[in-house]
Amino acid sequence: MRKILLSMLLTLSFFSSCKKEEQDELDLLTRNGWVLISAKITSNANGDLITDIMKDDRSTCLGNAFTYQFNRNGTYTTSSSGPLCDMAAGTQPFSYSSRTLTFDGKSHTITTLTKGELIFTYTISSTQIATYKFVNKEFVDIRTTSNLVIK
């Protein structure tokens, strides 16, 4: 009987720790906005760079302080200081589970989530993968529309 009770207790503690870890990650994700600092498309086969979105066109929305703000209520907003970027404004739904962030009908795999950094990938096709790197808004000073200074 003690073995069964001990087994049940260990199982419950395992599942509660998983839920706590996911909750902690959700807290990190929704704490502040995330400012995009890198967006690259690479080859799935060998990891070679195909396109550096941030470097190739700094005038786009992504190149001008593009920010995600994920909210605890399961919504997110975007903002950017680029021209015509207000067209994408508004509140949209997102979901988060087991390091998978789903929004815009696409699943993104979170590879890094800390207080200061968020990195997620999105598989574009069997040959291409996009990697997006963000810095927590708390650690960024936006001096101009195209230059970010890490605090």
XYZ file of N, CA and C in Angstrom:
453
model
N 0.820 -1.190 0.000
C 0.000 0.000 0.000
C 0.869 1.261 0.000
N 1.948 1.235 0.789
C 2.839 2.386 0.838
C 3.507 2.623 -0.512
N 3.850 1.534 -1.199
C 4.480 1.667 -2.513
C 3.528 2.323 -3.504
N 2.275 1.941 -3.461
C 1.279 2.530 -4.356
C 1.104 4.013 -4.034
N 0.999 4.324 -2.775
C 0.834 5.709 -2.340
C 2.047 6.551 -2.740
N 3.237 6.010 -2.548
C 4.457 6.710 -2.926
C 4.512 6.917 -4.438
N 4.133 5.899 -5.191
C 4.111 5.992 -6.647
C 3.140 7.078 -7.114
N 1.965 7.124 -6.511
C 0.974 8.142 -6.873
C 1.483 9.539 -6.530
N 2.124 9.674 -5.393
C 2.653 10.961 -4.964
C 3.736 11.449 -5.923
N 4.634 10.563 -6.327
C 5.684 10.922 -7.279
C 5.099 11.316 -8.632
N 4.095 10.584 -9.086
C 3.443 10.900 -10.357
C 2.786 12.273 -10.304
N 2.073 12.551 -9.238
C 1.422 13.855 -9.085
C 2.437 14.987 -9.029
N 3.535 14.786 -8.330
C 4.546 15.843 -8.240
C 5.196 16.079 -9.598
N 5.373 15.019 -10.385
C 5.935 15.172 -11.726
C 5.032 16.039 -12.588
N 3.732 15.727 -12.620
C 2.804 16.491 -13.444
C 2.634 17.916 -12.942
N 2.658 18.126 -11.662
C 2.522 19.494 -11.150
C 3.767 20.313 -11.460
N 4.946 19.700 -11.480
C 6.158 20.442 -11.817
C 6.169 20.808 -13.292
N 5.645 19.942 -14.165
C 5.548 20.264 -15.587
C 4.620 21.454 -15.793
N 3.493 21.454 -15.109
C 2.541 22.548 -15.232
C 3.156 23.843 -14.716
N 3.913 23.779 -13.613
C 4.556 24.969 -13.061
C 5.586 25.511 -14.037
N 6.369 24.626 -14.671
C 7.367 25.065 -15.636
C 6.696 25.776 -16.801
N 5.596 25.209 -17.311
C 4.880 25.834 -18.413
C 4.294 27.179 -17.976
N 3.799 27.252 -16.743
C 3.259 28.502 -16.212
C 4.358 29.555 -16.104
N 5.542 29.150 -15.622
C 6.668 30.074 -15.529
C 7.052 30.599 -16.907
N 7.047 29.726 -17.919
C 7.367 30.146 -19.276
C 6.309 31.109 -19.803
N 5.046 30.857 -19.518
C 3.983 31.765 -19.937
C 4.150 33.124 -19.261
N 4.565 33.122 -18.003
C 4.846 34.385 -17.308
C 5.961 35.154 -18.013
N 7.022 34.456 -18.409
C 8.115 35.102 -19.136
C 7.631 35.654 -20.473
N 6.847 34.863 -21.181
C 6.363 35.254 -22.503
C 5.486 36.501 -22.446
N 4.679 36.612 -21.395
C 3.695 37.700 -21.323
C 4.145 38.868 -20.448
N 5.318 38.813 -19.899
C 5.787 39.852 -18.972
C 5.920 41.223 -19.644
N 6.618 41.316 -20.737
C 6.838 42.566 -21.476
C 6.782 42.263 -22.963
N 6.852 43.301 -23.770
C 6.900 43.109 -25.208
C 8.242 42.540 -25.644
N 8.258 41.981 -26.853
C 9.464 41.379 -27.418
C 9.810 42.098 -28.720
N 11.008 42.691 -28.784
C 11.455 43.462 -29.935
C 12.324 42.575 -30.824
N 11.951 42.483 -32.093
C 12.678 41.644 -33.046
C 14.062 42.227 -33.320
N 15.094 41.397 -33.189
C 16.456 41.845 -33.502
C 17.100 41.019 -34.613
N 16.495 39.886 -34.957
C 17.054 39.053 -36.016
C 15.952 38.198 -36.625
N 15.920 38.142 -37.953
C 14.970 37.291 -38.674
C 15.696 36.724 -39.884
N 15.913 35.418 -39.852
C 16.685 34.781 -40.919
C 15.978 33.539 -41.426
N 16.157 33.290 -42.701
C 15.658 32.061 -43.313
C 16.875 31.243 -43.711
N 16.894 29.997 -43.246
C 18.015 29.113 -43.531
C 17.524 27.829 -44.187
N 18.479 27.098 -44.741
C 18.191 25.814 -45.360
C 17.995 24.759 -44.281
N 16.960 23.948 -44.429
C 16.735 22.844 -43.494
C 17.845 21.809 -43.585
N 18.376 21.617 -44.778
C 19.347 20.552 -45.003
C 20.670 20.805 -44.295
N 21.228 22.015 -44.449
C 22.565 22.256 -43.904
C 22.674 23.522 -43.063
N 21.602 24.256 -42.895
C 21.625 25.457 -42.070
C 22.222 26.680 -42.735
N 22.539 26.595 -44.030
C 23.096 27.748 -44.737
C 22.074 28.874 -44.808
N 22.571 30.108 -44.673
C 21.711 31.285 -44.734
C 21.164 31.467 -46.143
N 19.859 31.626 -46.242
C 19.220 31.915 -47.520
C 18.904 33.404 -47.593
N 18.270 33.937 -46.556
C 17.890 35.349 -46.514
C 18.010 35.882 -45.097
N 18.618 37.046 -44.967
C 18.636 37.772 -43.700
C 17.615 38.894 -43.842
N 16.409 38.650 -43.382
C 15.297 39.575 -43.583
C 15.605 40.943 -42.983
N 16.188 40.983 -41.818
C 16.481 42.251 -41.145
C 17.534 43.063 -41.900
N 18.517 42.389 -42.470
C 19.600 43.078 -43.166
C 19.191 43.481 -44.580
N 18.414 42.637 -45.243
C 18.081 42.877 -46.639
C 17.147 44.061 -46.853
N 16.251 44.316 -45.922
C 15.310 45.418 -46.120
C 14.948 46.049 -44.784
N 15.737 47.024 -44.360
C 15.512 47.697 -43.080
C 14.261 48.575 -43.104
N 13.684 48.820 -44.287
C 12.527 49.715 -44.362
C 11.206 48.996 -44.100
N 11.234 47.688 -43.958
C 9.990 46.953 -43.725
C 9.546 47.072 -42.273
N 8.367 46.578 -41.997
C 7.864 46.573 -40.614
C 8.795 45.786 -39.703
N 9.304 44.661 -40.190
C 10.190 43.834 -39.365
C 11.483 44.558 -39.029
N 11.927 45.443 -39.891
C 13.184 46.149 -39.686
C 13.074 47.417 -38.870
N 11.897 47.721 -38.357
C 11.685 48.979 -37.643
C 11.039 48.764 -36.287
N 11.815 48.269 -35.354
C 11.360 48.062 -33.969
C 10.076 47.238 -33.915
N 10.019 46.181 -34.718
C 8.847 45.298 -34.717
C 8.748 44.618 -33.358
N 7.572 44.687 -32.751
C 7.379 44.185 -31.389
C 6.132 43.325 -31.280
N 6.268 42.187 -30.610
C 5.115 41.374 -30.198
C 4.852 41.657 -28.727
N 3.589 41.796 -28.376
C 3.181 41.868 -26.972
C 2.177 40.743 -26.747
N 2.609 39.673 -26.086
C 1.724 38.560 -25.755
C 1.071 38.854 -24.410
N -0.227 38.616 -24.318
C -0.989 38.937 -23.110
C -1.488 37.673 -22.423
N -1.670 37.747 -21.115
C -2.117 36.595 -20.316
C -3.486 36.086 -20.736
N -4.295 36.935 -21.368
C -5.641 36.516 -21.767
C -5.658 35.752 -23.093
N -4.483 35.398 -23.633
C -4.414 34.610 -24.862
C -4.498 35.438 -26.130
N -4.219 36.741 -26.020
C -4.188 37.598 -27.202
C -2.797 38.209 -27.333
N -2.508 38.712 -28.528
C -1.251 39.416 -28.742
C -1.493 40.592 -29.671
N -0.594 41.556 -29.606
C -0.616 42.687 -30.523
C 0.781 42.833 -31.118
N 0.843 43.501 -32.254
C 2.125 43.812 -32.874
C 2.217 45.320 -33.043
N 3.439 45.807 -33.095
C 3.659 47.219 -33.393
C 4.990 47.346 -34.113
N 5.120 48.424 -34.866
C 6.346 48.712 -35.589
C 6.332 50.189 -35.944
N 7.507 50.762 -36.079
C 7.582 52.167 -36.454
C 7.816 52.341 -37.949
N 7.739 51.261 -38.716
C 7.944 51.334 -40.156
C 6.744 51.917 -40.882
N 6.936 52.347 -42.144
C 5.844 52.929 -42.916
C 4.752 51.892 -43.200
N 3.524 52.304 -43.082
C 2.336 51.482 -43.356
C 2.207 50.268 -42.444
N 2.933 50.242 -41.347
C 2.902 49.075 -40.462
C 1.677 49.045 -39.568
N 0.950 50.138 -39.497
C -0.255 50.162 -38.673
C -1.380 49.339 -39.290
N -1.209 48.921 -40.553
C -2.240 48.110 -41.208
C -2.378 46.746 -40.533
N -1.326 46.274 -39.893
C -1.364 44.965 -39.234
C -1.732 45.082 -37.758
N -2.069 46.286 -37.322
C -2.379 46.496 -35.906
C -3.681 45.800 -35.531
N -3.846 45.560 -34.258
C -5.051 44.912 -33.758
C -4.689 43.775 -32.834
N -5.688 43.253 -32.168
C -5.489 42.165 -31.221
C -5.868 40.848 -31.875
N -4.990 39.867 -31.749
C -5.198 38.551 -32.343
C -5.013 37.480 -31.268
N -5.603 36.289 -31.462
C -5.423 35.217 -30.478
C -4.105 34.455 -30.685
N -3.585 33.901 -29.598
C -2.439 32.997 -29.667
C -2.639 31.915 -28.617
N -1.898 30.822 -28.769
C -1.902 29.789 -27.735
C -0.463 29.346 -27.494
N -0.234 28.821 -26.289
C 1.091 28.372 -25.899
C 0.965 27.057 -25.146
N 1.736 26.060 -25.578
C 1.746 24.780 -24.888
C 3.016 24.029 -25.250
N 3.701 23.548 -24.249
C 4.892 22.701 -24.444
C 5.882 23.300 -25.439
N 6.236 24.557 -25.230
C 7.209 25.284 -26.056
C 6.765 25.454 -27.501
N 5.469 25.360 -27.738
C 4.909 25.643 -29.055
C 4.018 26.867 -28.936
N 4.325 27.869 -29.735
C 3.587 29.122 -29.761
C 2.813 29.154 -31.072
N 1.490 29.220 -30.992
C 0.665 29.179 -32.193
C -0.059 30.504 -32.362
N 0.152 31.131 -33.516
C -0.567 32.352 -33.879
C -0.549 32.484 -35.393
N -1.452 33.270 -35.922
C -1.605 33.409 -37.377
C -1.792 32.062 -38.066
N -2.363 31.093 -37.354
C -2.601 29.781 -37.930
C -1.349 28.939 -38.112
N -0.233 29.359 -37.526
C 1.034 28.643 -37.688
C 1.622 28.300 -36.323
N 2.284 27.163 -36.257
C 2.962 26.745 -35.028
C 4.434 27.117 -35.104
N 4.918 27.761 -34.052
C 6.307 28.180 -33.939
C 6.926 27.445 -32.752
N 8.101 26.891 -32.941
C 8.778 26.159 -31.877
C 9.713 27.097 -31.126
N 9.481 27.243 -29.835
C 10.346 28.092 -29.017
C 11.603 27.306 -28.673
N 12.757 27.852 -29.068
C 14.030 27.210 -28.754
C 14.704 27.865 -27.554
N 14.411 29.143 -27.313
C 14.956 29.864 -26.165
C 13.888 30.790 -25.607
N 13.698 30.733 -24.301
C 12.792 31.662 -23.622
C 13.366 31.941 -22.239
N 13.946 33.135 -22.099
C 14.483 33.584 -20.821
C 13.885 34.952 -20.518
N 14.280 35.530 -19.427
C 13.787 36.864 -19.073
C 14.144 37.883 -20.154
N 15.274 37.714 -20.800
C 15.736 38.700 -21.762
C 15.669 38.306 -23.219
N 15.438 37.015 -23.524
C 15.542 36.570 -24.914
C 14.458 35.558 -25.268
N 13.924 35.730 -26.475
C 12.952 34.794 -27.043
C 13.416 34.452 -28.447
N 13.563 33.165 -28.716
C 13.897 32.707 -30.068
C 12.901 31.627 -30.433
N 12.273 31.791 -31.608
C 11.414 30.714 -32.086
C 11.639 30.487 -33.564
N 11.334 29.259 -33.991
C 11.498 28.880 -35.387
C 10.148 28.520 -35.980
N 10.094 28.637 -37.282
C 8.892 28.296 -38.029
C 9.341 27.582 -39.297
N 8.811 26.400 -39.537
C 9.170 25.650 -40.733
C 8.336 26.161 -41.902
N 9.012 26.784 -42.859
C 8.344 27.355 -44.028
C 7.995 26.252 -45.020
N 8.969 25.392 -45.283
C 8.785 24.281 -46.218
C 9.747 23.170 -45.820
N 9.768 22.112 -46.598
C 10.679 21.006 -46.285
C 12.140 21.417 -46.447
N 12.390 22.542 -47.111
C 13.768 22.977 -47.333
C 14.135 24.282 -46.632
N 13.160 24.969 -46.019
C 13.454 26.266 -45.411
C 12.861 26.405 -44.009
N 13.636 27.038 -43.140
C 13.176 27.310 -41.779
C 13.484 28.771 -41.440
N 12.530 29.439 -40.808
C 12.721 30.829 -40.379
C 13.024 30.838 -38.887
N 13.990 31.649 -38.497
C 14.350 31.798 -37.087
C 14.232 33.270 -36.716
N 13.453 33.533 -35.681
C 13.214 34.899 -35.216
C 13.784 35.048 -33.812
N 14.599 36.076 -33.617
C 15.213 36.325 -32.312
C 14.731 37.678 -31.791
N 14.262 37.675 -30.537
C 13.718 38.870 -29.903
C 14.459 39.159 -28.603
N 14.473 40.435 -28.230
C 14.982 40.863 -26.934
C 13.805 41.448 -26.176
N 13.747 41.167 -24.888
C 12.676 41.704 -24.067
C 12.727 43.224 -24.098
N 11.572 43.832 -24.283
C 11.461 45.289 -24.390
C 12.101 46.005 -23.197
N 12.116 45.346 -22.061
C 12.712 45.903 -20.844
C 14.206 46.182 -21.024
N 14.862 45.446 -21.928
C 16.302 45.562 -22.112
C 16.694 46.315 -23.381
N 15.739 46.989 -24.021
C 16.012 47.652 -25.294
C 15.660 49.129 -25.188
N 16.505 49.953 -25.763
C 16.238 51.383 -25.864
C 16.080 51.694 -27.348
N 14.888 52.090 -27.744
C 14.641 52.379 -29.159
C 14.992 53.846 -29.395
N 16.165 54.069 -29.979
C 16.645 55.443 -30.197
C 16.126 56.025 -31.506
N 16.081 55.230 -32.545
C 15.532 55.675 -33.823
C 14.659 54.554 -34.340
N 14.023 54.792 -35.466
C 13.117 53.773 -35.991
C 13.845 52.537 -36.483
N 15.125 52.632 -36.784
C 15.814 51.456 -37.312
C 17.016 51.013 -36.480
N 17.310 51.705 -35.386
C 18.460 51.326 -34.561
C 18.018 51.023 -33.142
N 18.331 49.836 -32.684
C 18.021 49.447 -31.314
C 19.309 49.393 -30.520
N 19.250 49.829 -29.292
C 20.405 49.772 -28.412
C 20.050 48.858 -27.252
N 20.817 47.784 -27.095
C 20.591 46.868 -25.983
C 21.118 47.532 -24.716
N 20.269 47.607 -23.688
C 20.666 48.245 -22.418
C 21.635 47.359 -21.662
